[in-house]
Coordinates of C-alpha atoms and ligand atoms in Angstrom, one line a residue:
X363 CA -96.9 34.1 -40.6
X364 CA -98.8 30.6 -40.9
X365 CA -97.6 29.6 -44.4
X366 CA -93.9 30.8 -44.0
X367 CA -93.9 29.0 -40.7
X368 CA -94.8 25.8 -42.3
X369 CA -92.2 26.2 -45.1
X370 CA -89.6 27.0 -42.6
X371 CA -90.3 24.0 -40.6
X372 CA -90.1 21.8 -43.7
X373 CA -86.8 23.4 -44.8
X374 CA -85.3 23.0 -41.4
X375 CA -86.4 19.5 -41.2
X376 CA -84.8 18.8 -44.6
X377 CA -81.6 20.6 -43.3
X378 CA -81.2 18.2 -40.4
X379 CA -82.1 14.8 -41.8
X380 CA -79.5 12.3 -42.3
X381 CA -80.0 12.3 -46.1
X382 CA -79.0 16.1 -46.3
X383 CA -76.3 16.1 -43.7
X384 CA -72.9 16.4 -44.9
X385 CA -71.0 13.2 -45.3
X386 CA -69.4 12.8 -41.8
X387 CA -66.6 10.7 -43.2
X388 CA -65.4 13.8 -45.2
X389 CA -64.8 15.9 -42.1
X390 CA -61.8 15.5 -39.9
X391 CA -62.5 13.4 -36.7
X392 CA -62.7 15.1 -33.4
X393 CA -62.2 18.8 -32.8
X394 CA -59.3 19.4 -35.1
X395 CA -56.6 17.9 -37.2
X396 CA -56.8 19.6 -40.4
X397 CA -54.1 21.8 -41.6
X398 CA -54.7 25.6 -42.1
X399 CA -56.3 26.1 -45.4
X400 CA -57.5 22.5 -45.6
X401 CA -60.6 22.2 -47.8
X402 CA -62.5 20.9 -44.8
X403 CA -62.5 24.4 -43.5
X404 CA -65.5 25.1 -45.9
X405 CA -68.8 23.5 -45.0
X406 CA -70.1 20.7 -47.3
X407 CA -72.0 22.5 -50.1
X408 CA -74.7 20.0 -49.8
X409 CA -75.7 21.2 -46.4
X410 CA -79.3 22.1 -46.1
X411 CA -80.0 20.1 -49.3
X412 CA -82.0 23.1 -50.7
X413 CA -81.0 25.6 -53.4
X414 CA -80.3 28.7 -51.6
X415 CA -78.5 27.3 -48.5
X416 CA -76.8 30.3 -47.1
X417 CA -74.2 28.3 -45.5
X418 CA -73.2 26.3 -48.6
X419 CA -70.8 29.0 -49.7
X420 CA -70.0 31.5 -46.9
X421 CA -70.1 35.0 -48.1
X422 CA -67.2 37.5 -47.4
X423 CA -67.5 39.1 -43.9
X424 CA -68.6 42.7 -43.9
X425 CA -69.1 45.1 -41.0
X426 CA -71.9 47.0 -42.7
X427 CA -74.7 46.3 -44.9
X428 CA -77.7 48.4 -46.1
X429 CA -80.9 47.1 -47.5
X430 CA -84.5 46.2 -47.0
X431 CA -86.8 43.8 -44.9
X432 CA -84.8 42.2 -41.9
X433 CA -81.3 42.6 -40.9
X434 CA -78.8 41.2 -38.5
X435 CA -75.4 42.1 -36.8
X436 CA -73.3 40.0 -34.6
X437 CA -69.7 39.4 -33.8
X438 CA -69.5 36.3 -36.0
X439 CA -70.4 35.6 -39.7
X440 CA -72.0 32.3 -39.1
X441 CA -74.2 33.8 -36.1
X442 CA -75.3 36.6 -38.6
X443 CA -76.1 34.1 -41.3
X444 CA -78.2 32.0 -39.1
X445 CA -80.3 35.0 -38.2
X446 CA -80.6 36.0 -41.9
X447 CA -81.4 32.4 -42.8
X448 CA -84.3 32.2 -40.5
X449 CA -85.5 35.7 -41.7
X450 CA -85.5 34.6 -45.3
X451 CA -87.5 31.5 -44.5
X452 CA -90.2 33.6 -42.9
X453 CA -89.2 33.6 -39.2
X454 CA -89.5 36.7 -37.2
X455 CA -86.7 38.8 -35.3
X456 CA -87.1 36.8 -32.2
X457 CA -86.8 33.5 -33.9
X458 CA -83.7 34.9 -35.7
X459 CA -82.0 36.3 -32.6
X460 CA -82.2 32.9 -30.8
X461 CA -81.0 31.1 -33.9
X462 CA -78.1 33.5 -33.9
X463 CA -77.5 33.0 -30.2
X464 CA -77.4 29.4 -30.7
X465 CA -74.8 29.5 -33.5
X466 CA -72.6 31.9 -31.3
X467 CA -72.8 29.4 -28.4
X468 CA -70.8 27.2 -30.9
X469 CA -68.6 29.5 -32.7
X470 CA -68.1 32.1 -29.9
X471 CA -68.2 29.6 -26.8
X472 CA -66.0 31.9 -24.7
X473 CA -68.5 34.7 -24.8
X474 CA -71.9 33.3 -24.5
X475 CA -73.8 30.0 -24.4
X476 CA -76.2 27.8 -22.6
X477 CA -74.1 27.9 -19.6
X478 CA -74.8 31.6 -19.1
X479 CA -77.6 34.2 -19.2
X480 CA -78.5 37.5 -20.7
X481 CA -81.0 40.3 -21.4
X482 CA -83.3 40.6 -24.4
X483 CA -85.1 43.7 -25.4
X484 CA -87.7 43.2 -27.9
X485 CA -89.8 45.8 -29.9
X486 CA -93.1 44.2 -30.9
X487 CA -94.2 46.3 -34.0
X488 CA -97.6 44.9 -34.0
X489 CA -98.2 46.0 -30.3
X490 CA -95.9 49.1 -30.6
X491 CA -94.5 47.9 -27.4
X492 CA -91.0 47.2 -26.0
X493 CA -90.5 44.3 -23.5
X494 CA -87.5 43.2 -21.7
X495 CA -86.7 39.5 -21.1
X496 CA -84.5 39.1 -18.0
X497 CA -82.7 35.7 -18.0
X498 CA -79.9 36.7 -15.8
X499 CA -78.1 34.0 -13.8
X500 CA -79.2 33.7 -10.3
X501 CA -77.3 32.8 -6.9
X502 CA -78.2 29.2 -5.8
X503 CA -80.5 28.9 -2.9
X504 CA -77.6 27.6 -0.5
X505 CA -75.2 30.4 -1.5
X506 CA -74.7 32.9 1.2
X507 CA -72.6 36.1 1.5
X508 CA -70.1 34.2 3.7
X509 CA -69.5 31.6 0.9
X510 CA -67.2 34.1 -0.8
X511 CA -64.9 34.6 2.2
X512 CA -62.2 32.5 3.7
X513 CA -60.6 33.2 7.0
X514 CA -62.6 36.5 7.2
X515 CA -61.3 37.7 3.9
X516 CA -62.8 38.0 0.5
X517 CA -61.7 35.1 -1.9
X518 CA -59.6 36.9 -4.6
X519 CA -61.7 37.8 -7.8
X520 CA -59.5 35.6 -10.1
X521 CA -59.7 32.6 -7.7
X522 CA -63.6 33.0 -7.7
X523 CA -63.7 33.2 -11.4
X524 CA -62.5 29.7 -11.9
X525 CA -64.6 27.9 -9.3
X526 CA -67.9 26.2 -8.8
X527 CA -68.7 29.1 -6.4
X528 CA -69.2 31.8 -9.0
X529 CA -71.7 29.7 -11.2
X530 CA -75.1 31.2 -11.2
X531 CA -78.1 29.1 -12.2
X532 CA -78.0 29.6 -16.1
X533 CA -80.7 31.3 -17.6
X534 CA -80.2 31.3 -21.3
X535 CA -82.2 28.1 -22.2
X536 CA -85.2 29.4 -20.2
X537 CA -84.8 32.8 -21.7
X538 CA -84.8 31.5 -25.3
X539 CA -87.7 29.4 -24.6
X540 CA -89.8 32.1 -23.0
X541 CA -88.8 34.4 -25.9
X542 CA -90.0 31.9 -28.6
X543 CA -93.2 30.9 -26.8
X544 CA -94.4 34.5 -26.1
X545 CA -93.1 36.2 -29.3
X546 CA -91.6 33.8 -31.7
X547 CA -93.1 31.9 -34.6
X548 CA -91.0 28.8 -34.3
X549 CA -89.9 26.5 -31.5
X550 CA -86.4 25.6 -30.0
X551 CA -86.2 22.5 -32.2
X552 CA -86.4 24.7 -35.2
X553 CA -84.3 27.6 -34.4
X554 CA -81.4 25.4 -32.9
X555 CA -81.1 23.2 -36.2
X556 CA -78.4 25.3 -37.7
X557 CA -76.5 25.6 -34.5
X558 CA -76.5 21.8 -34.2
X559 CA -75.3 21.4 -37.8
X560 CA -72.5 23.9 -37.3
X561 CA -71.4 22.2 -34.0
X562 CA -71.4 18.8 -35.7
X563 CA -69.8 19.8 -39.1
X564 CA -67.4 22.1 -37.3
X565 CA -66.0 25.6 -38.3
X566 CA -62.6 26.8 -39.0
X567 CA -60.7 28.3 -36.0
X568 CA -60.1 32.0 -36.6
X569 CA -57.6 34.3 -35.0
X570 CA -60.2 35.5 -32.4
X571 CA -60.8 31.9 -31.4
X572 CA -57.2 31.1 -31.1
X573 CA -56.5 34.3 -29.1
X574 CA -59.3 33.4 -26.6
X575 CA -58.3 29.9 -26.2
X576 CA -54.7 31.2 -25.6
X577 CA -55.9 33.6 -22.8
X578 CA -57.5 30.6 -21.0
X579 CA -54.8 28.2 -21.6
X580 CA -53.6 27.7 -18.0
X581 CA -57.2 27.0 -16.7
X582 CA -58.2 24.9 -19.7
X583 CA -55.1 22.9 -19.2
X584 CA -56.1 22.3 -15.5
X585 CA -59.8 21.2 -16.2
X586 CA -60.1 17.8 -17.8
X587 CA -63.3 18.5 -19.9
X588 CA -62.1 22.1 -21.1
X589 CA -58.7 20.5 -22.2
X590 CA -60.5 17.8 -24.0
X591 CA -62.7 20.1 -25.9
X592 CA -60.8 23.2 -26.5
X593 CA -57.0 22.0 -26.6
X594 CA -55.2 19.8 -29.1
X595 CA -52.5 17.3 -28.7
X596 CA -49.9 18.3 -26.0
X597 CA -52.6 20.5 -24.5
X598 CA -52.0 23.4 -26.8
X599 CA -54.6 25.5 -28.6
X600 CA -56.0 24.5 -32.1
X601 CA -54.1 26.6 -34.7
X602 CA -56.1 28.9 -37.1
X603 CA -57.7 26.9 -39.9
X604 CA -58.5 23.8 -37.8
X605 CA -61.9 22.5 -38.2
X606 CA -63.4 22.7 -34.7
X607 CA -66.3 20.5 -33.9
X608 CA -68.3 20.1 -30.7
X609 CA -70.3 17.0 -31.0
X610 CA -71.2 17.1 -27.2
X611 CA -72.7 20.5 -27.6
X612 CA -74.6 19.3 -30.7
X613 CA -76.0 16.5 -28.6
X614 CA -77.0 18.8 -25.7
X615 CA -78.8 21.1 -28.3
X616 CA -80.5 18.1 -29.8
X617 CA -81.7 17.1 -26.2
X618 CA -83.1 20.8 -25.9
X619 CA -84.5 20.6 -29.5
X620 CA -86.5 17.5 -28.7
X621 CA -87.3 18.0 -25.0
X622 CA -87.5 21.7 -24.7
X623 CA -86.1 23.7 -21.7
X624 CA -86.8 20.7 -19.3
X625 CA -84.2 18.8 -20.9
X626 CA -81.8 21.3 -19.7
X627 CA -83.1 22.2 -16.3
X628 CA -84.0 18.6 -15.3
X629 CA -82.5 15.2 -16.0
X630 CA -79.1 14.4 -17.2
X631 CA -77.8 17.8 -18.4
X632 CA -79.0 19.5 -14.9
X633 CA -77.3 16.5 -13.2
X634 CA -74.1 17.0 -15.1
X635 CA -74.0 20.8 -14.3
X636 CA -74.6 20.2 -10.5
X637 CA -71.8 17.6 -10.6
X638 CA -69.4 19.9 -12.4
X639 CA -70.1 22.7 -9.9
X640 CA -70.0 20.6 -6.8
X641 CA -67.0 18.5 -7.9
X642 CA -64.9 20.4 -10.6
X643 CA -63.1 18.2 -13.0
X644 CA -59.5 19.2 -12.2
X645 CA -56.7 17.3 -13.8
X646 CA -54.9 15.2 -11.1
X647 CA -51.8 16.9 -10.0
X648 CA -53.0 20.5 -11.0
X649 CA -51.9 23.2 -9.0
X650 CA -55.0 25.2 -9.7
X651 CA -57.3 25.5 -6.4
X652 CA -60.8 25.1 -8.0
X653 CA -63.3 25.5 -5.3
X654 CA -66.5 23.7 -5.2
X655 CA -69.9 25.4 -5.4
X656 CA -73.5 24.7 -4.1
X657 CA -75.9 24.4 -7.0
X658 CA -78.6 21.9 -6.3
X659 CA -81.0 20.2 -8.9
X660 CA -83.8 22.2 -7.3
X661 CA -82.1 25.6 -8.3
X662 CA -82.1 24.5 -11.8
X663 CA -85.6 23.2 -11.8
X664 CA -86.8 26.3 -10.2
X665 CA -85.1 29.0 -12.4
X666 CA -87.5 31.5 -13.9
X667 CA -86.8 34.0 -16.6
X668 CA -88.6 37.3 -15.9
X669 CA -90.6 39.5 -18.3
X670 CA -90.1 43.0 -17.2
X671 CA -91.3 46.4 -18.5
X672 CA -88.6 47.9 -20.5
X673 CA -87.0 51.1 -19.0
X674 CA -87.9 54.3 -20.9
X675 CA -86.2 57.7 -21.0
X676 CA -85.9 60.6 -23.4
X677 CA -82.9 62.3 -24.9
X678 CA -83.3 65.5 -26.9
X679 CA -85.8 64.4 -29.6
X680 CA -85.4 60.7 -28.9
X681 CA -87.2 58.2 -26.8
X682 CA -84.9 55.2 -25.6
X683 CA -85.7 51.9 -24.2
X684 CA -83.4 49.8 -22.2
X685 CA -82.9 47.4 -19.5
X686 CA -83.9 48.0 -15.9
X687 CA -82.7 46.2 -12.9
X688 CA -81.1 43.8 -12.2
X689 CA -79.0 45.4 -15.1
X690 CA -77.7 48.8 -14.1
X691 CA -77.2 49.4 -17.7
X692 CA -80.4 51.2 -18.8
X693 CA -80.5 53.4 -15.7
X694 CA -76.7 54.4 -15.8
X695 CA -77.2 55.3 -19.7
X696 CA -80.4 57.2 -19.0
X697 CA -78.9 59.2 -15.9
X698 CA -75.9 60.1 -18.0
X699 CA -78.0 61.2 -20.9
X700 CA -80.2 63.3 -18.7
X701 CA -77.0 65.1 -17.5
X702 CA -75.8 65.7 -21.0
X703 CA -79.2 67.0 -22.1
X704 CA -78.5 70.2 -20.3
X705 CA -75.8 71.2 -22.9
X706 CA -76.3 72.2 -26.5
X707 CA -74.1 69.9 -28.3
X708 CA -74.3 72.0 -31.5
X709 CA -72.3 74.8 -29.8
X710 CA -69.5 72.5 -28.6
X711 CA -66.3 71.2 -29.8
X712 CA -65.9 67.3 -29.9
X713 CA -63.5 67.8 -26.9
X714 CA -66.0 69.7 -25.0
X715 CA -68.8 67.0 -25.7
X716 CA -66.3 64.2 -24.6
X717 CA -65.4 66.2 -21.5
X718 CA -69.1 66.4 -20.6
X719 CA -69.7 62.7 -21.6
X720 CA -66.9 61.6 -19.2
X721 CA -68.3 63.8 -16.4
X722 CA -71.8 62.5 -16.8
X723 CA -70.7 59.0 -16.9
X724 CA -68.6 59.4 -13.8
X725 CA -71.7 60.7 -11.9
X726 CA -73.9 57.9 -13.2
X727 CA -71.4 55.4 -12.0
X728 CA -71.3 56.9 -8.7
X729 CA -75.0 56.3 -8.2
X730 CA -74.9 52.9 -10.0
X731 CA -72.3 51.7 -7.4
X732 CA -74.3 53.0 -4.5
X733 CA -77.9 52.2 -5.3
X734 CA -78.5 49.5 -7.9
X735 CA -79.2 45.8 -7.2
X736 CA -81.8 43.0 -7.9
X737 CA -85.1 44.8 -7.7
X738 CA -86.5 41.6 -5.9
X739 CA -84.2 42.2 -3.1
X740 CA -83.6 46.1 -3.0
X741 CA -85.8 49.2 -3.3
X742 CA -83.6 51.2 -5.6
X743 CA -84.4 54.9 -6.1
X744 CA -84.8 54.3 -9.8
X745 CA -87.5 57.1 -10.1
X746 CA -85.2 59.7 -8.5
X747 CA -82.3 58.5 -10.6
X748 CA -84.3 58.8 -13.8
X749 CA -85.6 62.3 -12.9
X750 CA -84.8 65.2 -15.0
X751 CA -84.9 67.4 -12.0
X752 CA -82.3 65.2 -10.2
X753 CA -80.1 65.5 -13.4
X754 CA -80.5 69.4 -13.3
X755 CA -79.3 69.5 -9.7
X756 CA -76.5 67.1 -10.2
X757 CA -75.3 68.6 -13.5
X758 CA -73.7 71.4 -11.4
X759 CA -71.0 68.9 -10.1
X760 CA -69.6 68.7 -13.8
X761 CA -66.6 71.1 -13.7
X762 CA -66.6 72.4 -17.4
X763 CA -63.1 73.7 -17.1
X764 CA -61.2 70.9 -15.4
X765 CA -61.3 67.2 -15.0
X766 CA -61.8 65.6 -11.5
X767 CA -59.0 64.0 -9.8
X768 CA -61.0 61.8 -7.4
X769 CA -64.2 59.6 -7.4
X770 CA -67.4 61.2 -7.1
X771 CA -69.7 60.5 -4.2
X772 CA -73.3 59.3 -4.9
X773 CA -76.1 61.9 -5.0
X774 CA -79.5 61.8 -3.1
X775 CA -82.0 60.6 -5.7
X776 CA -84.5 59.8 -2.9
X777 CA -85.1 63.5 -2.6
X778 CA -86.5 63.4 -6.2
X779 CA -89.1 60.7 -5.8
X780 CA -92.3 60.4 -3.7
X781 CA -91.0 57.3 -1.8
X782 CA -88.1 58.8 0.1
X783 CA -86.2 55.8 1.5
X784 CA -86.0 52.0 1.2
X785 CA -89.0 50.1 2.3
X786 CA -88.5 48.3 5.8
X787 CA -87.0 44.9 5.4
X788 CA -85.2 45.7 2.1
X789 CA -81.5 46.3 1.7
X790 CA -80.6 49.9 2.5
X791 CA -78.6 51.8 -0.2
X792 CA -74.8 51.8 0.5
X793 CA -73.3 55.2 1.3
X794 CA -70.2 54.8 -1.1
X795 CA -69.9 54.6 -4.9
X796 CA -67.8 52.2 -6.7
X797 CA -67.3 50.9 -10.2
X798 CA -68.2 47.5 -9.3
X799 CA -66.4 44.4 -8.4
X800 CA -64.1 44.4 -11.6
X801 CA -63.6 46.4 -14.5
X802 CA -62.3 44.6 -17.6
X803 CA -61.8 45.3 -21.2
X804 CA -63.8 43.6 -24.0
X805 CA -63.0 40.2 -24.3
X806 CA -66.3 38.5 -23.2
X807 CA -70.0 38.7 -23.8
X808 CA -71.6 39.4 -27.0
X809 CA -74.3 41.5 -28.6
X810 CA -76.9 40.5 -31.4
X811 CA -79.1 43.0 -33.1
X812 CA -81.8 41.7 -35.4
X813 CA -85.0 43.2 -36.9
X814 CA -87.6 41.7 -39.4
X815 CA -89.6 42.8 -42.3
X816 CA -92.6 43.3 -40.0
X817 CA -90.7 45.8 -38.0
X818 CA -90.0 43.7 -34.9
X819 CA -86.5 44.5 -33.3
X820 CA -84.4 42.3 -30.9
X821 CA -81.5 43.9 -29.1
X822 CA -79.9 41.0 -27.1
X823 CA -76.8 40.9 -24.9
X824 CA -75.8 37.4 -23.8
X825 CA -72.9 36.2 -21.6
X826 CA -71.1 33.7 -19.7
X827 CA -69.4 36.7 -17.8
X828 CA -65.6 36.3 -18.1
X829 CA -63.9 35.3 -21.2
X830 CA -64.3 31.6 -21.1
X831 CA -66.8 31.8 -18.1
X832 CA -65.5 29.9 -15.3
X833 CA -63.3 27.8 -17.5
X834 CA -65.3 24.6 -16.7
X835 CA -66.9 22.6 -19.7
X836 CA -69.7 20.5 -18.3
X837 CA -68.4 17.1 -19.1
X838 CA -70.1 15.3 -21.9
X839 CA -72.2 18.3 -22.8
X840 CA -69.8 20.7 -24.5
X841 CA -70.5 24.1 -23.0
X842 CA -68.7 26.3 -20.4
X843 CA -70.4 27.4 -17.2
X844 CA -70.6 31.1 -16.3
X845 CA -68.9 32.8 -13.4
X846 CA -71.7 35.6 -13.2
X847 CA -71.8 35.7 -9.4
X848 CA -68.5 37.6 -9.5
X849 CA -70.7 40.4 -10.5
X850 CA -71.9 40.7 -7.0
X851 CA -70.0 43.2 -4.8
X852 CA -68.0 41.5 -2.2
X853 CA -66.9 44.0 0.5
X854 CA -64.1 43.4 2.9
X855 CA -66.7 42.7 5.7
X856 CA -69.4 40.2 4.6
X857 CA -72.0 41.8 7.0
X858 CA -71.7 45.3 5.4
X859 CA -74.9 46.1 3.6
X860 CA -74.7 46.7 -0.1
X861 CA -77.6 46.6 -2.6
X862 CA -75.5 44.3 -4.8
X863 CA -74.3 41.9 -2.0
X864 CA -74.6 38.1 -2.4
X865 CA -77.8 36.7 -1.2
X866 CA -79.5 33.4 -2.0
X867 CA -81.8 33.5 -5.0
X868 CA -80.5 37.0 -6.1
X869 CA -79.4 38.1 -9.4
X870 CA -76.1 39.9 -9.5
X871 CA -76.1 43.5 -10.9
X872 CA -75.3 43.6 -14.6
X873 CA -74.0 46.4 -16.9
X874 CA -75.7 44.9 -20.1
X875 CA -77.4 47.7 -22.0
X876 CA -79.3 46.5 -24.9
X877 CA -81.1 49.6 -26.3
X878 CA -83.6 50.6 -28.8
X879 CA -84.0 54.3 -29.8
X880 CA -87.2 55.9 -31.3
X881 CA -87.8 59.3 -32.9
X882 CA -91.4 60.6 -33.7
X883 CA -92.6 57.2 -32.6
X884 CA -90.6 55.1 -35.1
X885 CA -87.5 53.0 -34.3
X886 CA -84.2 54.7 -35.5
X887 CA -81.6 52.7 -33.7
X888 CA -81.0 49.4 -31.9
X889 CA -77.6 48.8 -30.3
X890 CA -75.6 47.0 -27.5
X891 CA -72.1 45.9 -26.6
X892 CA -70.1 43.5 -24.6
X893 CA -67.4 44.6 -22.1
X894 CA -68.3 44.4 -18.6
X895 CA -69.0 47.8 -17.0
X896 CA -67.6 49.4 -20.1
X897 CA -70.8 48.3 -21.8
X898 CA -72.5 51.2 -20.3
X899 CA -69.8 53.7 -21.6
X900 CA -69.8 52.2 -25.0
X901 CA -73.4 52.4 -25.4
X902 CA -73.3 56.0 -24.2
X903 CA -70.3 57.1 -26.4
X904 CA -72.0 55.5 -29.5
X905 CA -75.2 57.5 -28.7
X906 CA -73.2 60.7 -28.2
X907 CA -71.2 60.1 -31.2
X908 CA -74.2 59.5 -33.2
X909 CA -76.8 62.0 -31.8
X910 CA -74.5 64.7 -30.6
X911 CA -71.5 64.6 -32.8
X912 CA -73.3 63.6 -35.9
X913 CA -71.2 60.6 -36.8
X914 CA -72.7 58.0 -39.2
X915 CA -73.6 54.9 -37.0
X916 CA -70.8 52.9 -38.4
X917 CA -68.2 55.6 -37.5
X918 CA -69.8 55.9 -34.1
X919 CA -69.5 52.2 -33.5
X920 CA -65.8 52.1 -34.9
X921 CA -64.6 55.2 -33.1
X922 CA -61.8 54.7 -30.4
X923 CA -63.4 54.5 -26.9
X924 CA -62.8 56.4 -23.8
X925 CA -64.4 55.2 -20.6
X926 CA -64.9 56.9 -17.3
X927 CA -66.5 54.6 -14.5
X928 CA -65.8 56.9 -11.4
X929 CA -62.5 55.3 -10.6
X930 CA -60.9 56.2 -7.4
X931 CA -58.1 58.2 -8.9
X932 CA -60.3 59.9 -11.5
X933 CA -58.3 58.1 -14.2
X934 CA -60.2 57.3 -17.5
X935 CA -59.5 54.2 -19.5
X936 CA -59.0 54.7 -23.3
X937 CA -58.3 52.3 -26.0
X938 CA -54.8 52.7 -27.5
X939 CA -56.2 54.1 -30.6
X940 CA -57.8 57.0 -28.7
X941 CA -54.6 58.1 -27.2
X942 CA -53.3 59.4 -30.4
X943 CA -56.3 61.4 -31.5
X944 CA -56.5 65.3 -31.2
X945 CA -59.5 64.6 -28.7
X946 CA -57.1 62.8 -26.4
X947 CA -54.8 65.8 -26.4
X948 CA -57.7 68.2 -25.8
X949 CA -58.9 66.1 -22.9
X950 CA -55.4 65.9 -21.4
X951 CA -55.2 69.7 -21.5
X952 CA -58.4 69.8 -19.5
X953 CA -56.6 67.5 -16.8
X954 CA -58.0 64.1 -17.8
X955 CA -55.6 61.3 -17.1
X956 CA -55.9 58.7 -19.6
X957 CA -54.8 55.1 -19.0
X958 CA -54.1 52.9 -21.8
X959 CA -56.8 50.2 -21.9
X960 CA -54.4 48.2 -24.1
X961 CA -52.7 47.0 -21.0
X962 CA -55.9 45.2 -20.0
X963 CA -56.5 43.5 -23.4
X964 CA -56.7 46.4 -25.5
X965 CA -60.2 46.7 -26.9
X966 CA -63.4 48.3 -25.5
X967 CA -66.7 47.4 -26.8
X968 CA -67.2 45.3 -30.1
X969 CA -70.8 46.6 -30.3
X970 CA -73.5 45.9 -33.0
X971 CA -76.3 48.2 -34.2
X972 CA -79.1 48.6 -36.7
X973 CA -79.9 52.0 -38.0
X974 CA -83.4 52.4 -39.6
X975 CA -83.0 55.0 -42.2
X976 CA -85.5 57.6 -43.3
X977 CA -86.0 56.0 -46.8
X978 CA -87.2 52.7 -45.4
X979 CA -83.8 51.0 -45.6
X980 CA -82.0 49.5 -42.6
X981 CA -78.3 49.5 -42.0
X982 CA -76.8 46.8 -40.0
X983 CA -73.4 47.6 -38.4
X984 CA -70.8 45.4 -36.7
X985 CA -67.4 45.9 -35.4
X986 CA -64.9 46.5 -38.2
X987 CA -61.8 45.9 -36.2
X988 CA -62.3 44.8 -32.5
X989 CA -62.4 41.0 -32.1
X990 CA -61.1 40.9 -35.7
X991 CA -64.3 42.2 -37.1
X992 CA -68.0 41.2 -36.8
X993 CA -70.7 40.5 -39.5
X994 CA -73.5 42.6 -40.8
X995 CA -76.2 41.5 -43.3
X996 CA -79.5 42.3 -44.6
X997 CA -82.2 40.2 -45.7
X998 CA -82.6 42.0 -49.1
X999 CA -79.8 43.9 -50.5
X1000 CA -80.5 47.2 -52.2
Ligands
LIG278 N1 -71.1 40.2 -16.4 C1 -71.2 41.3 -17.3 C2 -72.5 42.1 -16.8 O1 -73.5 41.4 -16.7 C3 -71.2 41.0 -18.6 C4 -69.9 40.4 -19.0 C5 -69.0 41.2 -19.5 O2 -69.2 41.8 -20.6 O3 -68.0 41.5 -18.9 O4 -72.4 43.3 -16.8

């Protein structure tokens, strides 16, 4: 890696020097101003200054690509291209994943960015090891359970979202830095160069960006810094085709590129975050009640990412690795798969397979709601939940002839592990199951999958939680803050114990489920999805579709989704497209009540995946339709 690393550094240096930067006079001033179809929508062909600059002429966006060496799939063409660019210049999958995430922070700022956090799962081919890098946002040291209550009642979810109170200490920059330091070949300064260029030169607003801005319109109009960045004259969204620039974010990335993570967690960026949380920049006269939060500079300075062992389980002939706590994703996926393993899929119809998938997911969600929380605060019965014997006992609760009409209670996983109850002083498990504080459709979060020629794989889900996070751009720094703390459970009574209750310094339970699948000791699949708690069901449905129903991976990703998360009335969410399938009819005849997810925004799970084929090729897959389609590319086409 030594020589390519040097070449890459030289190339990136060239790409960012003033002689090679596009002539700024040619680009429209500010965030917009060009008409749709304006020539300025294409990046300057001189960008990069070197022959072979992948961004000089953007390729057509494609949701699948098969080839050799490395591969990448993200929700956005420039994000994928940034990863492929790094791979082609000799960087590894970790370098490429961080480069892609940096660009997505610019082009997909409502889903992810340095104001948020995430979970990165990495397969290190040299070591034949999978590690998990938790850079989940964390509750500030002065936040208490009572902070989320007023007059004895919980503050409404939608009010908490747009507030300083719901902002967790951001983990992304520390996560990127740790990932690169431990497993990358490049530094932050190198991998952020393309993101800086895209933020400065701008990119054309597409329909997804416009839709996302529209859905955030009321709160962006109420927050001065968000209005200045994301809205045009008259406080309206920029139309499709506008060149959107974010020089403030470019400046923040430059500070990080030059000063490392400290430039974010200490000094003027940290001070600006604290100010935005404690004194949200609300438009004078706005009717929006934006509550202040309690982050201190010491919270930012003290933030730590965590390297955790990846969670491992088996399903039929496969070994899966995923994220353990504080994400519930890996555990819930594993438990549901253990339940499904008891059925011979080859003898079942697709409707029978889906019926069992929904039943397994319902039981897994009952346990997820009752037992899971930050492992540094809660002794969760993970061993019991993952035990095959537990699944064997619990499988009997899946009625093969009829769909349930009520929520399932949690089981007793403690009986299936040697340590039978929570250790003294730790939060006890709650007695009731729930699907979590909120269940939304897929308008937030993003998943990046990248592999390199050496066989390293990164499956990385990153987020600022809600679409547009808490709606507050840090003034002068160009990024939205997260509202991740709304992922805590907020029971009617603040003193009722719950493993996912608010506590200072705690990480809220997540659903993010980056996954890497092996067969016969070799990686065969890497995948993940956005979508709140539907992340779990999306990953599960893709695995069931691919492994049990034999769908090619691109079809499994594209398939209309159906999602059961142990809702109180037994109802199951389905995408509108699912409702007109023969499977929907078959499920209805078994008593399933399918609610149209279209009423909550329509889409569930714009996932991405990589399939490592038996002939040595790799197939990168992004979403063909959801979020107007993602981008998949390979380093070397066949
Ligand atoms: N906050 C969610 C989680 O950690 C991710 C955001 C989303 O996709 O809704 O599970």
